[in-house]
C-alpha cells in the first residue's frame, strides 16, 4: 500500500536535518547534524529493504565520514560565516 | 487513489490482528512489550531532562543515564518479542541481542564520561548555588 | 547577490518535478526497473550460479566484479592522493589546544573501555566480511569496521599509538595487497582458461564444484576489498586529523 | 485542490517521495552554489549525493517483497535444495550434486531488486573517499591562505594576482627589494619564499616545502656574505633593507587586514 507513515516521517526529518546541517554556524555542530542525517538515511534504507546499503551507510556515512569531518574541522577555523 | 494518506486511516482504526496470535509465547511477548514501553518512558525522561536541565553536566547526567537504561530495556524487550519458539535460531538471535546490550552497557557510559571530561577540561562551569539564587531573583538565566 | 543562486536551483527543481510524474509509484512491482530482464536474471539465477544466498554480494563480486574492482582502485587512488596532497605540509603545533593535547594523559576509563572493545570490533569486522554471503555485509562494510577500530585507538590514546599498530607505509602496502588479491584472482581465473574474473574456472584448483568455486572466489575477492578499504579509511583519518604530520592527539 | 489529476495532488500526495528527493537535492545544490564556507559546500555535496542514492535505492522497492537474501525455501544451502539434491542424485547416480533450482518468475516478485543496491553500495564508499580527498584539499587551502571562506579566499587570490601582474620593471624592483613582502603567495614567488616574515601568516607552510629549495640555497648564499647563520633571523636584515624604501607604507596598510586577521583568528579558535 504505497508509502507508509514511517517513510513520510523519516523523509520529513531528513529535510529538517539537511536544512539544519547547512544553517548552523558552528561547523562541528554541522558535522554532528550531518551524522544524524546519515543515520536517518540508513534507517530509511533499512526500511526499504536495502539492508546492505543501510549497513554501508551506517558504517561509512555516519561513522567514518563524520569522524573525518570532525577531524578536519578540528584543524580549521570552527566558525563559519554563513 | 493509493497514497500515503490511507495510512492515517490505518492509525485511526487500530489493527485487529495483534502480536502473539501466531507463533511465540504470549507471556514472553507481553513482558517484552512492557520492557519496550518502559524503555520508551525512560527515553522520554532523558529527552525532557536534556531540554529542561540548566547546565551541561546535569544535561549529560540525564542523557547518559536515561539513554543507556532505555536502550538496554528496549533491546531486551525486542529480544523477548522475537523469541517465537525455543529453536536454536531464536536462541542465537537472543544471544546476539544480549551481546548488543552488553556493549551498550560498556560504551554508552564511557562516551558520556568522555563528553563530561572534555567539557570539564574546556573550563565549562557547573551551575552553582549562586547562579540559582540569581536566577530565582532575576530573570531566568541560561547556562553561562 | 545570493538570490541569483536560486535561479538555477529552482529551474533544476522544476525540471525534476516535471519528470517526476512519469515515474512509477512507490513500491510498484511492475515498474520498469523491477521488470528489467537483468534484475530478474540476477534474482532467479544467483542461487544456481554461485550458491550465495545474499544476492547483493553475488552481484557485487561476481556478476559485476569488474566494476567493483575499479571502485576499489578508486578508493586506493583517493588514499594516495590524500597522502600526496598533505605530505610534508604540516605546520608546527601552535595555539592552546595543540600544546595542551600533546601533554594530556589519555583518559583511563576511555582507554580501558577501548582496550576491551577493540578486539571485539575487529572480530566483528572479520565476521561481517566472512558472513557477507548469507547476511548483509561484505568487504566494504567489514573493511570500514576494521578501519574504524584503528580510528578508535587513535581517538582514545593518540595517533602515535595507532600508528605503532598500523603505520602508514604498512597501510599503503596492505591497500595495494588488497587490490593485488582482487586482480590476482581475476588473472588466475584467466590463466585457468576462463575470462578475467570468471571464477568458475577455479574449480581445477579447488576440490569443489563450479558453483562452489565461485562461492569461495567471491570470499577471496571480498577479502581483497576489505584490506584496501580498511587501510585507506585509517590512512584518510590519520592524514586529515594531523594535517599530514602523523603525530599528536586527535 | 486535492482532487485526482490536479498538480498539487500529483506532487504532494501521490508522489511525495519524489518531491522530497527533489527538495533534498535542491538543498544540496543550493548549498554547493551559495554557501561560502568550503566545508559547508562539502556537506551540501554529500547531501546532494545521498539524495541521488536515495532516489536510486527507492526505485528498487517492491511491495510485498523482502530483502534481497534468499528465504529458507529458496536458500541454495537450505533444507529444500538439499532434499532436491538427494532426490536428483538418487534418480541418476554419478552426476555431481546439484542443489539449487532456478526461481520462477512469480517468485521473482518476492525479492527486492538487488541491482540498484549494488550500484549504490559502491557509490557510498567512493563518496567517502572523494569527501576525504576534498577535505585534504581544504586543509591545504587553509595552510596556504589561512582561510576556507570563499570570499576571503577570493580577496587574497585577487591581491596576489594584482601583485604579480605589475609591470615588468615594478616586478623586478619589487622582487629584488622586498623579498619578505612578496612571499605571501609562495608558489608564485618561489624565489624568496624561504625568508620568514614577522607575522606567522598564511603562505608560510607552502613556502617551506620542497618547491622552494633551490631558491633557499640561493638566498642563503647571497646573505651568507653579510650575515652568516642568518637563515632564521632574517627579520632584522629585511627591516634594514626595507628602511631604505619609500613605497612600503601604503603597501603595508593594504596588506594589513588580511595579514592581521589570520593569525589572531587562528589563535582564538585553537
Tab-separated table of N, CA and C in Angstrom, chain B:
chain	number	residue	atom	x	y	z
B	1	UNK	N	-7.294	5.881	-5.221
B	1	UNK	CA	-6.023	6.587	-5.050
B	1	UNK	C	-5.194	5.881	-3.990
B	2	UNK	N	-4.130	5.353	-4.430
B	2	UNK	CA	-3.267	4.631	-3.491
B	2	UNK	C	-2.208	5.583	-2.985
B	3	UNK	N	-2.370	6.068	-1.813
B	3	UNK	CA	-1.421	7.059	-1.342
B	3	UNK	C	-1.160	6.852	0.131
B	4	UNK	N	-0.237	7.650	0.602
B	4	UNK	CA	0.145	7.504	1.999
B	4	UNK	C	-0.905	8.059	2.924
B	5	UNK	N	-1.875	8.792	2.392
B	5	UNK	CA	-2.915	9.333	3.254
B	5	UNK	C	-3.724	8.213	3.899
B	6	UNK	N	-3.799	7.077	3.198
B	6	UNK	CA	-4.589	5.981	3.756
B	6	UNK	C	-3.967	5.442	5.026
B	7	UNK	N	-2.654	5.647	5.195
B	7	UNK	CA	-2.034	5.132	6.409
B	7	UNK	C	-2.505	5.885	7.635
B	8	UNK	N	-2.967	7.108	7.448
B	8	UNK	CA	-3.558	7.809	8.583
B	8	UNK	C	-4.833	7.109	9.023
B	9	UNK	N	-5.594	6.663	8.046
B	9	UNK	CA	-6.815	5.940	8.405
B	9	UNK	C	-6.478	4.637	9.114
B	10	UNK	N	-5.355	4.034	8.731
B	10	UNK	CA	-4.934	2.830	9.436
B	10	UNK	C	-4.628	3.138	10.888
B	11	UNK	N	-4.070	4.335	11.122
B	11	UNK	CA	-3.781	4.715	12.503
B	11	UNK	C	-5.065	4.877	13.292
B	12	UNK	N	-6.070	5.483	12.647
B	12	UNK	CA	-7.322	5.733	13.367
B	12	UNK	C	-7.987	4.420	13.754
B	13	UNK	N	-8.014	3.495	12.832
B	13	UNK	CA	-8.615	2.205	13.162
B	13	UNK	C	-7.502	1.241	13.524
B	14	UNK	N	-7.492	0.845	14.779
B	14	UNK	CA	-6.397	0.007	15.259
B	14	UNK	C	-6.416	-1.332	14.534
B	15	UNK	N	-5.232	-1.853	14.207
B	15	UNK	CA	-5.212	-3.140	13.510
B	15	UNK	C	-5.780	-4.245	14.381
B	16	UNK	N	-6.540	-5.122	13.770
B	16	UNK	CA	-7.244	-6.147	14.551
B	16	UNK	C	-6.296	-7.259	14.961
B	17	UNK	N	-5.419	-7.661	14.060
B	17	UNK	CA	-4.519	-8.749	14.436
B	17	UNK	C	-3.409	-8.182	15.311
B	18	UNK	N	-3.253	-8.737	16.491
B	18	UNK	CA	-2.266	-8.230	17.426
B	18	UNK	C	-1.108	-9.204	17.519
B	19	UNK	N	-0.134	-8.830	18.298
B	19	UNK	CA	1.025	-9.704	18.471
B	19	UNK	C	0.603	-10.912	19.287
B	20	UNK	N	1.257	-11.989	19.032
B	20	UNK	CA	1.028	-13.159	19.862
B	20	UNK	C	-0.029	-14.099	19.352
B	21	UNK	N	-0.642	-13.808	18.235
B	21	UNK	CA	-1.654	-14.725	17.753
B	21	UNK	C	-1.029	-15.928	17.076
B	22	UNK	N	0.006	-15.682	16.303
B	22	UNK	CA	0.600	-16.809	15.612
B	22	UNK	C	2.057	-16.942	16.021
B	23	UNK	N	2.412	-18.107	16.557
B	23	UNK	CA	3.784	-18.348	16.950
B	23	UNK	C	4.172	-17.567	18.177
B	24	UNK	N	5.108	-18.086	18.941
B	24	UNK	CA	5.593	-17.332	20.072
B	24	UNK	C	4.771	-17.550	21.313
B	25	UNK	N	5.361	-17.090	22.416
B	25	UNK	CA	4.700	-17.273	23.701
B	25	UNK	C	4.118	-15.949	24.134
B	26	UNK	N	2.908	-16.007	24.566
B	26	UNK	CA	2.217	-14.771	24.900
B	26	UNK	C	2.882	-14.091	26.096
B	27	UNK	N	3.335	-14.890	27.053
B	27	UNK	CA	3.922	-14.311	28.268
B	27	UNK	C	5.185	-13.534	27.916
B	28	UNK	N	6.031	-14.189	27.123
B	28	UNK	CA	7.279	-13.539	26.733
B	28	UNK	C	6.996	-12.259	25.965
B	29	UNK	N	5.994	-12.314	25.092
B	29	UNK	CA	5.730	-11.126	24.278
B	29	UNK	C	5.178	-10.004	25.127
B	30	UNK	N	4.339	-10.356	26.097
B	30	UNK	CA	3.800	-9.307	26.963
B	30	UNK	C	4.926	-8.673	27.767
B	31	UNK	N	5.829	-9.522	28.287
B	31	UNK	CA	6.960	-8.970	29.054
B	31	UNK	C	7.837	-8.111	28.159
B	32	UNK	N	8.036	-8.593	26.934
B	32	UNK	CA	8.869	-7.832	26.012
B	32	UNK	C	8.269	-6.482	25.682
B	33	UNK	N	6.968	-6.460	25.446
B	33	UNK	CA	6.339	-5.184	25.115
B	33	UNK	C	6.375	-4.257	26.317
B	34	UNK	N	6.192	-4.832	27.507
B	34	UNK	CA	6.263	-3.994	28.710
B	34	UNK	C	7.653	-3.391	28.870
B	35	UNK	N	8.688	-4.209	28.628
B	35	UNK	CA	10.054	-3.679	28.702
B	35	UNK	C	10.258	-2.568	27.689
B	36	UNK	N	9.730	-2.762	26.485
B	36	UNK	CA	9.872	-1.734	25.462
B	36	UNK	C	9.196	-0.438	25.858
B	37	UNK	N	7.998	-0.560	26.459
B	37	UNK	CA	7.294	0.652	26.881
B	37	UNK	C	8.055	1.346	27.998
B	38	UNK	N	8.625	0.562	28.895
B	38	UNK	CA	9.430	1.170	29.959
B	38	UNK	C	10.641	1.886	29.370
B	39	UNK	N	11.251	1.248	28.397
B	39	UNK	CA	12.382	1.903	27.745
B	39	UNK	C	11.985	3.214	27.103
B	40	UNK	N	10.829	3.230	26.471
B	40	UNK	CA	10.378	4.476	25.839
B	40	UNK	C	10.119	5.543	26.895
B	41	UNK	N	9.579	5.122	28.047
B	41	UNK	CA	9.335	6.099	29.111
B	41	UNK	C	10.651	6.706	29.592
B	42	UNK	N	11.662	5.832	29.773
B	42	UNK	CA	12.950	6.370	30.218
B	42	UNK	C	13.558	7.277	29.158
B	43	UNK	N	13.318	6.916	27.902
B	43	UNK	CA	13.820	7.777	26.821
B	43	UNK	C	13.154	9.145	26.875
B	44	UNK	N	11.856	9.135	27.158
B	44	UNK	CA	11.137	10.406	27.270
B	44	UNK	C	11.725	11.231	28.408
B	45	UNK	N	12.009	10.536	29.534
B	45	UNK	CA	12.605	11.253	30.648
B	45	UNK	C	13.951	11.839	30.280
B	46	UNK	N	14.759	11.069	29.555
B	46	UNK	CA	16.073	11.567	29.135
B	46	UNK	C	15.925	12.772	28.232
B	47	UNK	N	14.960	12.714	27.327
B	47	UNK	CA	14.790	13.831	26.392
B	47	UNK	C	14.321	15.070	27.128
B	48	UNK	N	13.374	14.898	28.057
B	48	UNK	CA	12.891	16.052	28.810
B	48	UNK	C	14.015	16.646	29.646
B	49	UNK	N	14.826	15.746	30.261
B	49	UNK	CA	15.935	16.243	31.050
B	49	UNK	C	16.948	16.976	30.201
B	50	UNK	N	17.191	16.464	29.007
B	50	UNK	CA	18.150	17.116	28.112
B	50	UNK	C	17.665	18.526	27.758
B	51	UNK	N	16.370	18.686	27.648
B	51	UNK	CA	15.858	20.002	27.283
B	51	UNK	C	15.753	20.918	28.492
B	52	UNK	N	15.393	20.369	29.661
B	52	UNK	CA	14.981	21.236	30.747
B	52	UNK	C	16.089	21.555	31.733
B	53	UNK	N	17.116	20.705	31.802
B	53	UNK	CA	18.124	20.956	32.824
B	53	UNK	C	18.954	22.172	32.469
B	54	UNK	N	19.488	22.856	33.488
B	54	UNK	CA	20.069	24.173	33.212
B	54	UNK	C	21.473	24.140	32.636
B	55	UNK	N	22.366	23.267	33.103
B	55	UNK	CA	23.748	23.372	32.620
B	55	UNK	C	24.188	22.053	31.999
B	56	UNK	N	25.405	22.066	31.496
B	56	UNK	CA	25.875	20.949	30.682
B	56	UNK	C	25.916	19.656	31.481
B	57	UNK	N	26.394	19.723	32.718
B	57	UNK	CA	26.631	18.480	33.464
B	57	UNK	C	25.339	17.779	33.808
B	58	UNK	N	24.347	18.544	34.238
B	58	UNK	CA	23.071	17.899	34.551
B	58	UNK	C	22.410	17.383	33.287
B	59	UNK	N	22.589	18.079	32.209
B	59	UNK	CA	22.030	17.574	30.948
B	59	UNK	C	22.666	16.255	30.553
B	60	UNK	N	23.995	16.213	30.662
B	60	UNK	CA	24.660	14.960	30.302
B	60	UNK	C	24.294	13.851	31.271
B	61	UNK	N	24.051	14.231	32.527
B	61	UNK	CA	23.599	13.252	33.513
B	61	UNK	C	22.292	12.610	33.050
B	62	UNK	N	21.347	13.456	32.661
B	62	UNK	CA	20.059	12.918	32.207
B	62	UNK	C	20.238	12.094	30.939
B	63	UNK	N	20.981	12.643	29.996
B	63	UNK	CA	21.103	11.973	28.701
B	63	UNK	C	21.842	10.653	28.844
B	64	UNK	N	22.956	10.670	29.579
B	64	UNK	CA	23.759	9.458	29.682
B	64	UNK	C	23.015	8.328	30.365
B	65	UNK	N	22.458	8.612	31.548
B	65	UNK	CA	21.808	7.532	32.282
B	65	UNK	C	20.543	7.061	31.591
B	66	UNK	N	19.684	8.019	31.225
B	66	UNK	CA	18.418	7.620	30.603
B	66	UNK	C	18.634	6.898	29.285
B	67	UNK	N	19.606	7.372	28.542
B	67	UNK	CA	19.883	6.762	27.241
B	67	UNK	C	20.330	5.321	27.406
B	68	UNK	N	21.296	5.101	28.299
B	68	UNK	CA	21.811	3.747	28.493
B	68	UNK	C	20.715	2.794	28.942
B	69	UNK	N	20.000	3.199	29.981
B	69	UNK	CA	18.998	2.294	30.548
B	69	UNK	C	17.887	2.013	29.542
B	70	UNK	N	17.438	3.050	28.850
B	70	UNK	CA	16.304	2.825	27.945
B	70	UNK	C	16.717	1.996	26.739
B	71	UNK	N	17.942	2.210	26.253
B	71	UNK	CA	18.382	1.379	25.130
B	71	UNK	C	18.465	-0.085	25.538
B	72	UNK	N	19.005	-0.329	26.745
B	72	UNK	CA	19.106	-1.706	27.191
B	72	UNK	C	17.735	-2.336	27.382
B	73	UNK	N	16.819	-1.572	27.972
B	73	UNK	CA	15.476	-2.121	28.186
B	73	UNK	C	14.788	-2.438	26.873
B	74	UNK	N	14.914	-1.523	25.928
B	74	UNK	CA	14.217	-1.745	24.657
B	74	UNK	C	14.829	-2.910	23.898
B	75	UNK	N	16.150	-3.035	23.968
B	75	UNK	CA	16.760	-4.171	23.272
B	75	UNK	C	16.367	-5.490	23.928
B	76	UNK	N	16.312	-5.505	25.260
B	76	UNK	CA	15.911	-6.735	25.941
B	76	UNK	C	14.475	-7.091	25.577
B	77	UNK	N	13.606	-6.074	25.555
B	77	UNK	CA	12.222	-6.337	25.169
B	77	UNK	C	12.126	-6.847	23.751
B	78	UNK	N	12.941	-6.271	22.885
B	78	UNK	CA	12.943	-6.733	21.497
B	78	UNK	C	13.387	-8.182	21.396
B	79	UNK	N	14.404	-8.526	22.189
B	79	UNK	CA	14.871	-9.902	22.186
B	79	UNK	C	13.802	-10.864	22.648
B	80	UNK	N	13.018	-10.464	23.657
B	80	UNK	CA	11.966	-11.352	24.131
B	80	UNK	C	10.842	-11.479	23.113
B	81	UNK	N	10.510	-10.377	22.450
B	81	UNK	CA	9.416	-10.433	21.483
B	81	UNK	C	9.773	-11.338	20.318
B	82	UNK	N	11.041	-11.343	19.929
B	82	UNK	CA	11.416	-12.159	18.780
B	82	UNK	C	11.594	-13.621	19.130
B	83	UNK	N	11.438	-13.999	20.414
B	83	UNK	CA	11.534	-15.422	20.775
B	83	UNK	C	10.270	-16.137	20.319
B	84	UNK	N	10.221	-16.535	19.068
B	84	UNK	CA	8.988	-17.148	18.587
B	84	UNK	C	8.874	-18.584	19.061
B	85	UNK	N	9.959	-19.323	18.979
B	85	UNK	CA	9.951	-20.676	19.504
B	85	UNK	C	11.301	-20.885	20.180
B	86	UNK	N	11.460	-22.022	20.802
B	86	UNK	CA	12.706	-22.274	21.518
B	86	UNK	C	13.711	-22.994	20.625
B	87	UNK	N	13.719	-22.658	19.356
B	87	UNK	CA	14.666	-23.305	18.454
B	87	UNK	C	16.047	-22.672	18.603
B	88	UNK	N	17.014	-23.261	17.912
B	88	UNK	CA	18.392	-22.777	18.020
B	88	UNK	C	18.520	-21.363	17.470
B	89	UNK	N	17.794	-21.110	16.379
B	89	UNK	CA	17.922	-19.812	15.735
B	89	UNK	C	17.475	-18.679	16.627
B	90	UNK	N	16.374	-18.865	17.320
B	90	UNK	CA	15.887	-17.775	18.158
B	90	UNK	C	16.784	-17.584	19.375
B	91	UNK	N	17.342	-18.684	19.889
B	91	UNK	CA	18.304	-18.527	20.981
B	91	UNK	C	19.528	-17.761	20.517
B	92	UNK	N	19.987	-18.072	19.296
B	92	UNK	CA	21.146	-17.345	18.773
B	92	UNK	C	20.836	-15.866	18.621
B	93	UNK	N	19.621	-15.575	18.150
B	93	UNK	CA	19.231	-14.172	17.992
B	93	UNK	C	19.204	-13.473	19.345
B	94	UNK	N	18.687	-14.199	20.351
B	94	UNK	CA	18.639	-13.610	21.688
B	94	UNK	C	20.047	-13.352	22.214
B	95	UNK	N	20.951	-14.292	21.935
B	95	UNK	CA	22.329	-14.105	22.412
B	95	UNK	C	22.971	-12.899	21.733
B	96	UNK	N	22.687	-12.748	20.437
B	96	UNK	CA	23.254	-11.590	19.730
B	96	UNK	C	22.720	-10.289	20.311
B	97	UNK	N	21.424	-10.274	20.589
B	97	UNK	CA	20.852	-9.039	21.130
B	97	UNK	C	21.419	-8.756	22.515
B	98	UNK	N	21.635	-9.829	23.286
B	98	UNK	CA	22.221	-9.625	24.605
B	98	UNK	C	23.663	-9.117	24.497
B	99	UNK	N	24.362	-9.547	23.439
B	99	UNK	CA	25.714	-9.007	23.222
B	99	UNK	C	25.645	-7.510	22.937
B	100	UNK	N	24.633	-7.113	22.145
B	100	UNK	CA	24.475	-5.679	21.875
B	100	UNK	C	24.191	-4.935	23.170
B	101	UNK	N	23.354	-5.540	24.031
B	101	UNK	CA	23.050	-4.911	25.315
B	101	UNK	C	24.318	-4.749	26.134
B	102	UNK	N	25.152	-5.785	26.144
B	102	UNK	CA	26.411	-5.717	26.893
B	102	UNK	C	27.280	-4.577	26.386
B	103	UNK	N	27.339	-4.420	25.051
B	103	UNK	CA	28.219	-3.373	24.537
B	103	UNK	C	27.650	-1.987	24.743
B	104	UNK	N	26.328	-1.874	24.709
B	104	UNK	CA	25.751	-0.579	25.068
B	104	UNK	C	26.056	-0.263	26.520
B	105	UNK	N	25.987	-1.292	27.364
B	105	UNK	CA	26.291	-1.109	28.780
B	105	UNK	C	27.737	-0.674	28.974
B	106	UNK	N	28.638	-1.144	28.122
B	106	UNK	CA	30.035	-0.751	28.260
B	106	UNK	C	30.307	0.625	27.677
B	107	UNK	N	29.789	0.873	26.487
B	107	UNK	CA	30.272	2.039	25.742
B	107	UNK	C	29.479	3.307	26.022
B	108	UNK	N	28.218	3.189	26.312
B	108	UNK	CA	27.429	4.409	26.466
B	108	UNK	C	27.860	5.230	27.684
B	109	UNK	N	28.069	4.611	28.865
B	109	UNK	CA	28.601	5.425	29.966
B	109	UNK	C	29.984	5.971	29.671
B	110	UNK	N	30.788	5.201	28.924
B	110	UNK	CA	32.124	5.700	28.600
B	110	UNK	C	32.051	6.948	27.735
B	111	UNK	N	31.124	6.926	26.795
B	111	UNK	CA	31.038	8.101	25.915
B	111	UNK	C	30.543	9.309	26.686
B	112	UNK	N	29.590	9.103	27.599
B	112	UNK	CA	29.144	10.277	28.355
B	112	UNK	C	30.243	10.744	29.311
B	113	UNK	N	31.028	9.804	29.821
B	113	UNK	CA	32.168	10.206	30.646
B	113	UNK	C	33.165	11.024	29.827
B	114	UNK	N	33.421	10.586	28.592
B	114	UNK	CA	34.380	11.320	27.761
B	114	UNK	C	33.867	12.720	27.467
B	115	UNK	N	32.562	12.822	27.210
B	115	UNK	CA	31.989	14.153	26.945
B	115	UNK	C	32.113	15.044	28.176
B	116	UNK	N	31.811	14.466	29.356
B	116	UNK	CA	31.903	15.226	30.593
B	116	UNK	C	33.323	15.710	30.823
B	117	UNK	N	34.275	14.806	30.596
B	117	UNK	CA	35.656	15.177	30.860
B	117	UNK	C	36.124	16.257	29.889
B	118	UNK	N	35.677	16.125	28.637
B	118	UNK	CA	36.040	17.155	27.656
B	118	UNK	C	35.477	18.495	28.073
B	119	UNK	N	34.240	18.504	28.550
B	119	UNK	CA	33.645	19.771	28.978
B	119	UNK	C	34.382	20.319	30.193
B	120	UNK	N	34.769	19.424	31.123
B	120	UNK	CA	35.464	19.874	32.331
B	120	UNK	C	36.810	20.469	31.976
B	121	UNK	N	37.505	19.855	31.038
B	121	UNK	CA	38.812	20.381	30.681
B	121	UNK	C	38.718	21.604	29.786
B	122	UNK	N	37.531	21.835	29.258
B	122	UNK	CA	37.322	23.042	28.478
B	122	UNK	C	36.804	24.166	29.365
B	123	UNK	N	36.915	23.997	30.682
B	123	UNK	CA	36.510	25.013	31.661
B	123	UNK	C	35.033	25.354	31.572
B	124	UNK	N	34.243	24.354	31.303
B	124	UNK	CA	32.805	24.571	31.372
B	124	UNK	C	32.409	24.510	32.840
B	125	UNK	N	31.772	25.582	33.348
B	125	UNK	CA	31.486	25.644	34.781
B	125	UNK	C	30.114	25.066	35.070
B	126	UNK	N	30.025	24.273	36.124
B	126	UNK	CA	28.691	23.806	36.502
B	126	UNK	C	27.888	24.911	37.154
B	127	UNK	N	26.619	24.697	37.227
B	127	UNK	CA	25.728	25.681	37.841
B	127	UNK	C	25.916	25.616	39.353
B	128	UNK	N	26.078	26.748	39.978
B	128	UNK	CA	26.311	26.764	41.421
B	128	UNK	C	25.095	27.323	42.144
B	129	UNK	N	25.216	27.339	43.463
B	129	UNK	CA	24.125	27.864	44.280
B	129	UNK	C	23.864	29.329	43.973
B	130	UNK	N	24.968	30.052	43.752
B	130	UNK	CA	24.804	31.485	43.495
B	130	UNK	C	24.031	31.726	42.219
B	131	UNK	N	24.355	30.912	41.231
B	131	UNK	CA	23.637	31.070	39.965
B	131	UNK	C	22.153	30.828	40.169
B	132	UNK	N	21.857	29.806	40.955
B	132	UNK	CA	20.453	29.504	41.189
B	132	UNK	C	19.767	30.653	41.910
B	133	UNK	N	20.471	31.205	42.899
B	133	UNK	CA	19.859	32.306	43.642
B	133	UNK	C	19.633	33.502	42.735
B	134	UNK	N	20.652	33.782	41.915
B	134	UNK	CA	20.494	34.904	40.991
B	134	UNK	C	19.359	34.662	40.025
B	135	UNK	N	19.279	33.411	39.553
B	135	UNK	CA	18.243	33.160	38.560
B	135	UNK	C	16.870	33.224	39.206
B	136	UNK	N	16.800	32.881	40.506
B	136	UNK	CA	15.490	32.983	41.148
B	136	UNK	C	15.086	34.437	41.305
B	137	UNK	N	16.078	35.251	41.659
B	137	UNK	CA	15.747	36.646	41.882
B	137	UNK	C	15.492	37.348	40.549
B	138	UNK	N	16.469	37.242	39.695
B	138	UNK	CA	16.357	37.979	38.444
B	138	UNK	C	15.627	37.154	37.394
B	139	UNK	N	15.935	37.466	36.168
B	139	UNK	CA	15.308	36.699	35.102
B	139	UNK	C	15.999	35.345	35.003
B	140	UNK	N	15.355	34.439	34.357
B	140	UNK	CA	15.860	33.075	34.276
B	140	UNK	C	17.112	33.037	33.399
B	141	UNK	N	18.190	32.512	33.978
B	141	UNK	CA	19.437	32.507	33.221
B	141	UNK	C	19.674	31.178	32.564
B	142	UNK	N	20.138	31.270	31.363
B	142	UNK	CA	20.578	30.024	30.717
B	142	UNK	C	21.969	29.713	31.231
B	143	UNK	N	22.533	28.623	30.740
B	143	UNK	CA	23.841	28.242	31.248
B	143	UNK	C	24.878	29.239	30.770
B	144	UNK	N	25.644	29.701	31.724
B	144	UNK	CA	26.753	30.612	31.466
B	144	UNK	C	26.427	31.671	30.452
